[in-house]
């Protein structure tokens, strides 16, 4: 097994809109698509489509969305041993994408809010066989901290994508993680520092380096990413593309985080994969296979 993803799954309900309605107003939107999403699941599917062996630790509900999600994991070759059924609704994400491809996302965590440290402990044997543990913040923070502690005990590097941002994230409890991958607004909220310029962003990453995180990779959308580490910082540019939907780009970037030999190569590959994904609609539906083609169905 290459990667253990301890995280969320959602069903995405994506409305493509001309504009958001005002209070009391009804407006017509031109298009709608439903698909499998959730930051954890998206990252798992991207990684698996690129050839990684992935085990997913997550909770689905007791509704029709749970069956859809399980079927989708299996179709994408993900190990579902630790996809647990829960007496709750499944996670759901109503998403709005405007004509400029900008998105607004609501999440209803449902079963994801019940993923517990005990659930992670139950997967210990399989997690122990992985080269990397990947986390986001759509599950309880205590479960995130417990997974980080388990990673430390097992000697497995941790990648934490602090999305959606939790201002109460305790930097002391994530000390020692290998990769921290926020976007600009997440970095701003976590550090309380401005991120208006690349210099500001660099200074904010210094706070995280000072807090004991080894590599901070700040995703900068169409500008690429900044990698900050003990020996300095660098910007790795993304290819220019015509975006139609950027909703799943951050997760595509992380899903590419397989073993590319070094961090720069991983960021370059992540930039390319994310840029390709924004040229298509949806989240997982926008992720290509390793040869660049799209999966059937
Ligand atoms: O990062 C995009 C994802 O955020 C969507 O798939 C949605 O489900 C939310 O989790």
mmCIF file of C-alpha atoms and ligand atoms in Angstrom:
data_model
loop_
_atom_site.group_PDB
_atom_site.id
_atom_site.type_symbol
_atom_site.label_atom_id
_atom_site.label_comp_id
_atom_site.label_asym_id
_atom_site.label_seq_id
_atom_site.Cartn_x
_atom_site.Cartn_y
_atom_site.Cartn_z
ATOM 1 C CA UNK A 1 0.000 0.000 0.000
ATOM 2 C CA UNK A 2 1.346 3.481 -0.870
ATOM 3 C CA UNK A 3 -0.977 6.002 0.751
ATOM 4 C CA UNK A 4 -3.467 6.006 3.634
ATOM 5 C CA UNK A 5 -6.021 8.776 3.386
ATOM 6 C CA UNK A 6 -7.821 9.479 6.639
ATOM 7 C CA UNK A 7 -10.491 11.909 5.598
ATOM 8 C CA UNK A 8 -13.840 12.857 4.213
ATOM 9 C CA UNK A 9 -16.157 11.872 1.439
ATOM 10 C CA UNK A 10 -19.113 13.914 0.168
ATOM 11 C CA UNK A 11 -21.564 13.848 -2.667
ATOM 12 C CA UNK A 12 -21.109 17.074 -4.634
ATOM 13 C CA UNK A 13 -24.224 18.852 -5.870
ATOM 14 C CA UNK A 14 -22.755 21.375 -8.284
ATOM 15 C CA UNK A 15 -24.840 24.261 -9.660
ATOM 16 C CA UNK A 16 -23.302 26.287 -12.471
ATOM 17 C CA UNK A 17 -24.754 29.751 -11.950
ATOM 18 C CA UNK A 18 -24.833 33.157 -13.636
ATOM 19 C CA UNK A 19 -25.010 34.766 -10.189
ATOM 20 C CA UNK A 20 -26.081 33.987 -6.612
ATOM 21 C CA UNK A 21 -29.709 34.882 -5.801
ATOM 22 C CA UNK A 22 -30.296 37.733 -3.337
ATOM 23 C CA UNK A 23 -32.468 37.166 -0.273
ATOM 24 C CA UNK A 24 -36.024 36.251 -1.287
ATOM 25 C CA UNK A 25 -35.098 36.005 -4.972
ATOM 26 C CA UNK A 26 -35.318 32.986 -7.278
ATOM 27 C CA UNK A 27 -32.919 32.854 -10.201
ATOM 28 C CA UNK A 28 -32.455 30.205 -12.824
ATOM 29 C CA UNK A 29 -29.079 28.500 -13.134
ATOM 30 C CA UNK A 30 -28.012 27.039 -16.481
ATOM 31 C CA UNK A 31 -26.606 23.678 -15.380
ATOM 32 C CA UNK A 32 -26.305 21.137 -12.565
ATOM 33 C CA UNK A 33 -24.122 18.067 -12.014
ATOM 34 C CA UNK A 34 -23.912 15.553 -9.228
ATOM 35 C CA UNK A 35 -20.697 13.658 -8.531
ATOM 36 C CA UNK A 36 -18.572 12.045 -5.860
ATOM 37 C CA UNK A 37 -16.452 14.513 -3.920
ATOM 38 C CA UNK A 38 -15.146 15.387 -0.477
ATOM 39 C CA UNK A 39 -11.549 16.472 -0.054
ATOM 40 C CA UNK A 40 -10.309 13.116 1.263
ATOM 41 C CA UNK A 41 -12.112 11.095 -1.383
ATOM 42 C CA UNK A 42 -11.018 13.442 -4.163
ATOM 43 C CA UNK A 43 -7.378 13.106 -3.145
ATOM 44 C CA UNK A 44 -7.758 9.338 -2.905
ATOM 45 C CA UNK A 45 -9.306 9.054 -6.362
ATOM 46 C CA UNK A 46 -6.688 11.312 -7.958
ATOM 47 C CA UNK A 47 -3.845 9.340 -6.347
ATOM 48 C CA UNK A 48 -5.366 6.020 -7.372
ATOM 49 C CA UNK A 49 -5.994 7.149 -10.967
ATOM 50 C CA UNK A 50 -2.305 8.090 -11.112
ATOM 51 C CA UNK A 51 -1.249 4.611 -10.060
ATOM 52 C CA UNK A 52 -0.901 4.766 -6.259
ATOM 53 C CA UNK A 53 -2.292 2.029 -4.033
ATOM 54 C CA UNK A 54 -4.658 3.815 -1.661
ATOM 55 C CA UNK A 55 -6.470 2.760 1.499
ATOM 56 C CA UNK A 56 -9.240 5.112 2.626
ATOM 57 C CA UNK A 57 -10.318 5.529 6.248
ATOM 58 C CA UNK A 58 -13.669 7.322 6.260
ATOM 59 C CA UNK A 59 -17.321 7.125 7.281
ATOM 60 C CA UNK A 60 -20.335 7.073 4.982
ATOM 61 C CA UNK A 61 -23.942 7.417 6.132
ATOM 62 C CA UNK A 62 -26.935 5.106 5.872
ATOM 63 C CA UNK A 63 -28.462 6.558 2.721
ATOM 64 C CA UNK A 64 -28.306 6.184 -1.045
ATOM 65 C CA UNK A 65 -25.249 8.486 -1.198
ATOM 66 C CA UNK A 66 -23.306 5.961 0.879
ATOM 67 C CA UNK A 67 -23.850 3.264 -1.763
ATOM 68 C CA UNK A 68 -22.816 5.667 -4.529
ATOM 69 C CA UNK A 69 -19.634 6.569 -2.662
ATOM 70 C CA UNK A 70 -18.668 2.972 -1.880
ATOM 71 C CA UNK A 71 -19.253 1.927 -5.475
ATOM 72 C CA UNK A 72 -17.155 4.862 -6.646
ATOM 73 C CA UNK A 73 -14.235 3.978 -4.356
ATOM 74 C CA UNK A 74 -14.274 0.402 -5.647
ATOM 75 C CA UNK A 75 -14.516 1.497 -9.268
ATOM 76 C CA UNK A 76 -11.431 3.648 -8.696
ATOM 77 C CA UNK A 77 -9.450 0.786 -7.165
ATOM 78 C CA UNK A 78 -9.399 2.154 -3.604
ATOM 79 C CA UNK A 79 -9.238 -0.226 -0.627
ATOM 80 C CA UNK A 80 -12.566 0.200 1.203
ATOM 81 C CA UNK A 81 -11.867 -2.041 4.218
ATOM 82 C CA UNK A 82 -12.115 1.019 6.485
ATOM 83 C CA UNK A 83 -15.036 2.790 4.823
ATOM 84 C CA UNK A 84 -17.452 2.509 7.725
ATOM 85 C CA UNK A 85 -21.238 2.713 7.643
ATOM 86 C CA UNK A 86 -22.754 5.166 10.127
ATOM 87 C CA UNK A 87 -26.250 5.861 11.411
ATOM 88 C CA UNK A 88 -26.243 9.407 10.017
ATOM 89 C CA UNK A 89 -26.590 11.162 6.681
ATOM 90 C CA UNK A 90 -23.679 10.939 4.278
ATOM 91 C CA UNK A 91 -21.573 14.033 3.719
ATOM 92 C CA UNK A 92 -23.044 16.362 1.112
ATOM 93 C CA UNK A 93 -21.603 19.467 -0.553
ATOM 94 C CA UNK A 94 -23.798 21.965 -2.432
ATOM 95 C CA UNK A 95 -21.363 23.868 -4.678
ATOM 96 C CA UNK A 96 -21.863 26.979 -6.810
ATOM 97 C CA UNK A 97 -19.568 27.725 -9.742
ATOM 98 C CA UNK A 98 -19.801 31.127 -11.437
ATOM 99 C CA UNK A 99 -19.035 32.002 -15.083
ATOM 100 C CA UNK A 100 -15.472 32.958 -14.067
ATOM 101 C CA UNK A 101 -14.982 29.390 -12.765
ATOM 102 C CA UNK A 102 -14.868 30.579 -9.127
ATOM 103 C CA UNK A 103 -16.562 28.309 -6.620
ATOM 104 C CA UNK A 104 -18.376 28.590 -3.282
ATOM 105 C CA UNK A 105 -18.814 25.393 -1.289
ATOM 106 C CA UNK A 106 -21.106 24.464 1.583
ATOM 107 C CA UNK A 107 -20.347 21.226 3.405
ATOM 108 C CA UNK A 108 -22.704 19.170 5.527
ATOM 109 C CA UNK A 109 -20.294 16.727 7.148
ATOM 110 C CA UNK A 110 -22.853 14.089 8.212
ATOM 111 C CA UNK A 111 -21.071 10.781 8.864
ATOM 112 C CA UNK A 112 -17.648 12.408 8.370
ATOM 113 C CA UNK A 113 -18.133 14.198 11.695
ATOM 114 C CA UNK A 114 -18.192 10.763 13.393
ATOM 115 C CA UNK A 115 -14.821 9.507 12.152
ATOM 116 C CA UNK A 116 -13.057 8.842 15.441
ATOM 117 C CA UNK A 117 -9.518 8.167 16.701
ATOM 118 C CA UNK A 118 -10.706 4.589 17.389
ATOM 119 C CA UNK A 119 -11.596 4.191 13.694
ATOM 120 C CA UNK A 120 -8.042 5.157 12.782
ATOM 121 C CA UNK A 121 -6.585 2.832 15.399
ATOM 122 C CA UNK A 122 -8.641 -0.002 13.906
ATOM 123 C CA UNK A 123 -6.848 0.577 10.590
ATOM 124 C CA UNK A 124 -3.390 0.652 12.214
ATOM 125 C CA UNK A 125 -2.058 -2.530 10.615
ATOM 126 C CA UNK A 126 -2.807 -1.352 7.088
ATOM 127 C CA UNK A 127 -1.718 2.218 7.774
ATOM 128 C CA UNK A 128 1.596 0.818 9.012
ATOM 129 C CA UNK A 129 2.246 -0.550 5.505
ATOM 130 C CA UNK A 130 1.899 2.880 3.839
ATOM 131 C CA UNK A 131 4.614 5.335 2.778
ATOM 132 C CA UNK A 132 2.500 8.423 3.436
ATOM 133 C CA UNK A 133 -0.570 9.400 5.479
ATOM 134 C CA UNK A 134 -2.748 12.156 4.016
ATOM 135 C CA UNK A 135 -5.156 14.271 6.099
ATOM 136 C CA UNK A 136 -7.529 17.200 5.579
ATOM 137 C CA UNK A 137 -9.872 18.988 8.007
ATOM 138 C CA UNK A 138 -13.355 17.745 7.081
ATOM 139 C CA UNK A 139 -13.200 15.241 9.964
ATOM 140 C CA UNK A 140 -12.928 15.962 13.723
ATOM 141 C CA UNK A 141 -9.682 17.656 14.761
ATOM 142 C CA UNK A 142 -9.139 15.062 17.504
ATOM 143 C CA UNK A 143 -9.054 12.384 14.806
ATOM 144 C CA UNK A 144 -6.536 14.427 12.833
ATOM 145 C CA UNK A 145 -4.290 14.778 15.904
ATOM 146 C CA UNK A 146 -4.626 11.075 16.752
ATOM 147 C CA UNK A 147 -3.612 10.144 13.202
ATOM 148 C CA UNK A 148 -0.576 12.421 13.375
ATOM 149 C CA UNK A 149 0.440 10.761 16.643
ATOM 150 C CA UNK A 150 -0.005 7.322 15.056
ATOM 151 C CA UNK A 151 2.115 8.391 12.079
ATOM 152 C CA UNK A 152 4.858 9.473 14.460
ATOM 153 C CA UNK A 153 4.775 6.164 16.322
ATOM 154 C CA UNK A 154 4.866 4.217 13.046
ATOM 155 C CA UNK A 155 7.503 6.499 11.476
ATOM 156 C CA UNK A 156 5.300 7.363 8.489
ATOM 157 C CA UNK A 157 5.402 10.922 7.068
ATOM 158 C CA UNK A 158 2.227 12.981 7.279
ATOM 159 C CA UNK A 159 0.806 15.330 4.664
ATOM 160 C CA UNK A 160 -1.808 17.716 6.102
ATOM 161 C CA UNK A 161 -4.002 19.806 3.825
ATOM 162 C CA UNK A 162 -5.681 22.233 6.287
ATOM 163 C CA UNK A 163 -8.903 22.543 4.310
ATOM 164 C CA UNK A 164 -11.435 23.761 5.101
ATOM 165 C CA UNK A 165 -9.496 25.943 7.480
ATOM 166 C CA UNK A 166 -9.998 25.447 11.220
ATOM 167 C CA UNK A 167 -8.724 28.582 12.990
ATOM 168 C CA UNK A 168 -8.495 26.536 16.195
ATOM 169 C CA UNK A 169 -5.936 24.169 14.609
ATOM 170 C CA UNK A 170 -3.303 23.678 17.307
ATOM 171 C CA UNK A 171 0.134 24.112 15.714
ATOM 172 C CA UNK A 172 1.714 22.448 18.722
ATOM 173 C CA UNK A 173 -0.160 19.226 17.914
ATOM 174 C CA UNK A 174 0.898 19.152 14.266
ATOM 175 C CA UNK A 175 4.579 19.847 15.026
ATOM 176 C CA UNK A 176 6.865 17.467 13.169
ATOM 177 C CA UNK A 177 4.632 16.781 10.169
ATOM 178 C CA UNK A 178 6.480 16.481 6.877
ATOM 179 C CA UNK A 179 4.198 18.326 4.442
ATOM 180 C CA UNK A 180 1.700 21.113 5.170
ATOM 181 C CA UNK A 181 -0.240 22.254 2.080
ATOM 182 C CA UNK A 182 -2.557 25.237 2.617
ATOM 183 C CA UNK A 183 -3.854 27.713 0.032
ATOM 184 C CA UNK A 184 -3.365 31.431 0.591
ATOM 185 C CA UNK A 185 -6.547 32.074 2.583
ATOM 186 C CA UNK A 186 -5.937 29.037 4.787
ATOM 187 C CA UNK A 187 -2.408 30.255 5.457
ATOM 188 C CA UNK A 188 -3.741 33.701 6.385
ATOM 189 C CA UNK A 189 -6.287 32.329 8.853
ATOM 190 C CA UNK A 190 -3.945 29.821 10.449
ATOM 191 C CA UNK A 191 -1.049 32.248 10.963
ATOM 192 C CA UNK A 192 -3.081 35.468 11.404
ATOM 193 C CA UNK A 193 -0.651 37.126 8.966
ATOM 194 C CA UNK A 194 -1.359 38.964 5.690
ATOM 195 C CA UNK A 195 -0.848 37.102 2.406
ATOM 196 C CA UNK A 196 -1.239 39.987 -0.042
ATOM 197 C CA UNK A 197 2.183 39.598 -1.654
ATOM 198 C CA UNK A 198 4.589 36.716 -2.208
ATOM 199 C CA UNK A 199 6.808 38.312 0.419
ATOM 200 C CA UNK A 200 3.896 38.290 2.921
ATOM 201 C CA UNK A 201 3.232 34.639 2.093
ATOM 202 C CA UNK A 202 6.881 33.808 2.652
ATOM 203 C CA UNK A 203 6.846 35.493 6.059
ATOM 204 C CA UNK A 204 3.724 33.572 7.041
ATOM 205 C CA UNK A 205 5.414 30.290 6.097
ATOM 206 C CA UNK A 206 8.289 31.229 8.424
ATOM 207 C CA UNK A 207 5.839 31.030 11.337
ATOM 208 C CA UNK A 208 4.967 27.470 10.367
ATOM 209 C CA UNK A 209 8.595 26.476 9.862
ATOM 210 C CA UNK A 210 9.228 27.911 13.327
ATOM 211 C CA UNK A 211 6.398 25.728 14.632
ATOM 212 C CA UNK A 212 8.331 22.620 13.563
ATOM 213 C CA UNK A 213 6.751 21.758 10.185
ATOM 214 C CA UNK A 214 9.317 20.514 7.673
ATOM 215 C CA UNK A 215 7.886 21.558 4.284
ATOM 216 C CA UNK A 216 5.191 24.146 3.652
ATOM 217 C CA UNK A 217 3.744 24.184 0.161
ATOM 218 C CA UNK A 218 1.331 27.076 -0.409
ATOM 219 C CA UNK A 219 -0.886 26.547 -3.428
ATOM 220 C CA UNK A 220 -1.333 29.796 -5.372
ATOM 221 C CA UNK A 221 -3.955 28.825 -7.974
ATOM 222 C CA UNK A 222 -2.941 29.730 -11.518
ATOM 223 C CA UNK A 223 0.387 31.105 -10.211
ATOM 224 C CA UNK A 224 1.562 27.673 -9.078
ATOM 225 C CA UNK A 225 2.914 27.029 -5.575
ATOM 226 C CA UNK A 226 5.481 28.283 -3.076
ATOM 227 C CA UNK A 227 7.648 25.704 -1.324
ATOM 228 C CA UNK A 228 9.168 26.897 1.960
ATOM 229 C CA UNK A 229 11.691 24.740 3.818
ATOM 230 C CA UNK A 230 14.644 25.137 6.189
ATOM 231 C CA UNK A 231 17.028 26.187 3.382
ATOM 232 C CA UNK A 232 14.815 28.759 1.667
ATOM 233 C CA UNK A 233 11.769 29.248 -0.511
ATOM 234 C CA UNK A 234 10.969 28.820 -4.153
ATOM 235 C CA UNK A 235 8.052 29.439 -6.494
ATOM 236 C CA UNK A 236 7.160 26.665 -8.888
ATOM 237 C CA UNK A 237 4.948 27.991 -11.679
ATOM 238 C CA UNK A 238 1.837 26.289 -13.060
ATOM 239 C CA UNK A 239 1.061 25.911 -16.773
ATOM 240 C CA UNK A 240 -1.438 28.458 -18.128
ATOM 241 C CA UNK A 241 -4.815 26.948 -19.074
ATOM 242 C CA UNK A 242 -8.387 28.064 -19.761
ATOM 243 C CA UNK A 243 -10.254 27.158 -16.563
ATOM 244 C CA UNK A 244 -13.939 26.197 -16.538
ATOM 245 C CA UNK A 245 -14.241 24.846 -12.970
ATOM 246 C CA UNK A 246 -11.570 25.097 -10.272
ATOM 247 C CA UNK A 247 -13.496 23.224 -7.548
ATOM 248 C CA UNK A 248 -11.339 20.092 -7.426
ATOM 249 C CA UNK A 249 -7.959 21.657 -8.244
ATOM 250 C CA UNK A 250 -6.529 21.734 -4.707
ATOM 251 C CA UNK A 251 -7.334 18.056 -4.214
ATOM 252 C CA UNK A 252 -5.914 17.150 -7.634
ATOM 253 C CA UNK A 253 -2.646 18.820 -6.616
ATOM 254 C CA UNK A 254 -2.446 16.699 -3.469
ATOM 255 C CA UNK A 255 -3.537 13.484 -5.189
ATOM 256 C CA UNK A 256 -0.461 13.828 -7.415
ATOM 257 C CA UNK A 257 1.709 13.689 -4.292
ATOM 258 C CA UNK A 258 3.016 10.234 -5.047
ATOM 259 C CA UNK A 259 6.683 9.438 -4.969
ATOM 260 C CA UNK A 260 8.276 11.696 -7.569
ATOM 261 C CA UNK A 261 11.691 11.521 -5.983
ATOM 262 C CA UNK A 262 11.790 15.052 -4.673
ATOM 263 C CA UNK A 263 9.517 17.850 -3.558
ATOM 264 C CA UNK A 264 10.100 20.099 -6.588
ATOM 265 C CA UNK A 265 9.177 17.265 -8.952
ATOM 266 C CA UNK A 266 6.040 16.535 -6.906
ATOM 267 C CA UNK A 267 4.971 20.189 -6.998
ATOM 268 C CA UNK A 268 5.583 20.405 -10.752
ATOM 269 C CA UNK A 269 3.516 17.268 -11.316
ATOM 270 C CA UNK A 270 0.814 18.540 -8.938
ATOM 271 C CA UNK A 271 0.657 21.887 -10.755
ATOM 272 C CA UNK A 272 0.297 20.133 -14.118
ATOM 273 C CA UNK A 273 -2.378 17.714 -12.893
ATOM 274 C CA UNK A 274 -4.378 20.466 -11.147
ATOM 275 C CA UNK A 275 -4.137 22.733 -14.210
ATOM 276 C CA UNK A 276 -5.424 19.917 -16.410
ATOM 277 C CA UNK A 277 -8.314 19.265 -13.998
ATOM 278 C CA UNK A 278 -9.642 22.841 -14.131
ATOM 279 C CA UNK A 279 -10.214 22.533 -17.873
ATOM 280 C CA UNK A 280 -13.088 20.115 -17.112
ATOM 281 C CA UNK A 281 -16.230 20.346 -14.984
ATOM 282 C CA UNK A 282 -16.683 18.745 -11.573
ATOM 283 C CA UNK A 283 -14.252 17.432 -9.005
ATOM 284 C CA UNK A 284 -13.409 13.736 -9.473
ATOM 285 C CA UNK A 285 -14.942 13.854 -12.954
ATOM 286 C CA UNK A 286 -12.127 16.234 -13.927
ATOM 287 C CA UNK A 287 -9.260 13.927 -12.869
ATOM 288 C CA UNK A 288 -7.394 12.115 -15.643
ATOM 289 C CA UNK A 289 -5.631 8.761 -15.515
ATOM 290 C CA UNK A 290 -1.822 8.597 -15.615
ATOM 291 C CA UNK A 291 -1.830 8.489 -19.453
ATOM 292 C CA UNK A 292 -3.930 11.677 -19.619
ATOM 293 C CA UNK A 293 -7.139 9.939 -20.691
ATOM 294 C CA UNK A 294 -10.359 10.018 -18.660
ATOM 295 C CA UNK A 295 -11.739 6.839 -17.079
ATOM 296 C CA UNK A 296 -14.767 5.327 -18.789
ATOM 297 C CA UNK A 297 -18.231 5.892 -17.333
HETATM 298 O O1 LIG B 1 -12.107 20.509 -2.438
HETATM 299 C C1 LIG B 1 -13.315 20.320 -3.134
HETATM 300 C C2 LIG B 1 -14.254 19.523 -2.293
HETATM 301 O O2 LIG B 1 -14.602 20.285 -1.151
HETATM 302 C C3 LIG B 1 -15.555 19.179 -2.936
HETATM 303 O O3 LIG B 1 -15.518 17.954 -3.613
HETATM 304 C C4 LIG B 1 -16.542 19.201 -1.780
HETATM 305 O O4 LIG B 1 -17.094 17.961 -1.535
HETATM 306 C C5 LIG B 1 -15.767 19.734 -0.588
HETATM 307 O O5 LIG B 1 -15.383 18.743 0.260
#
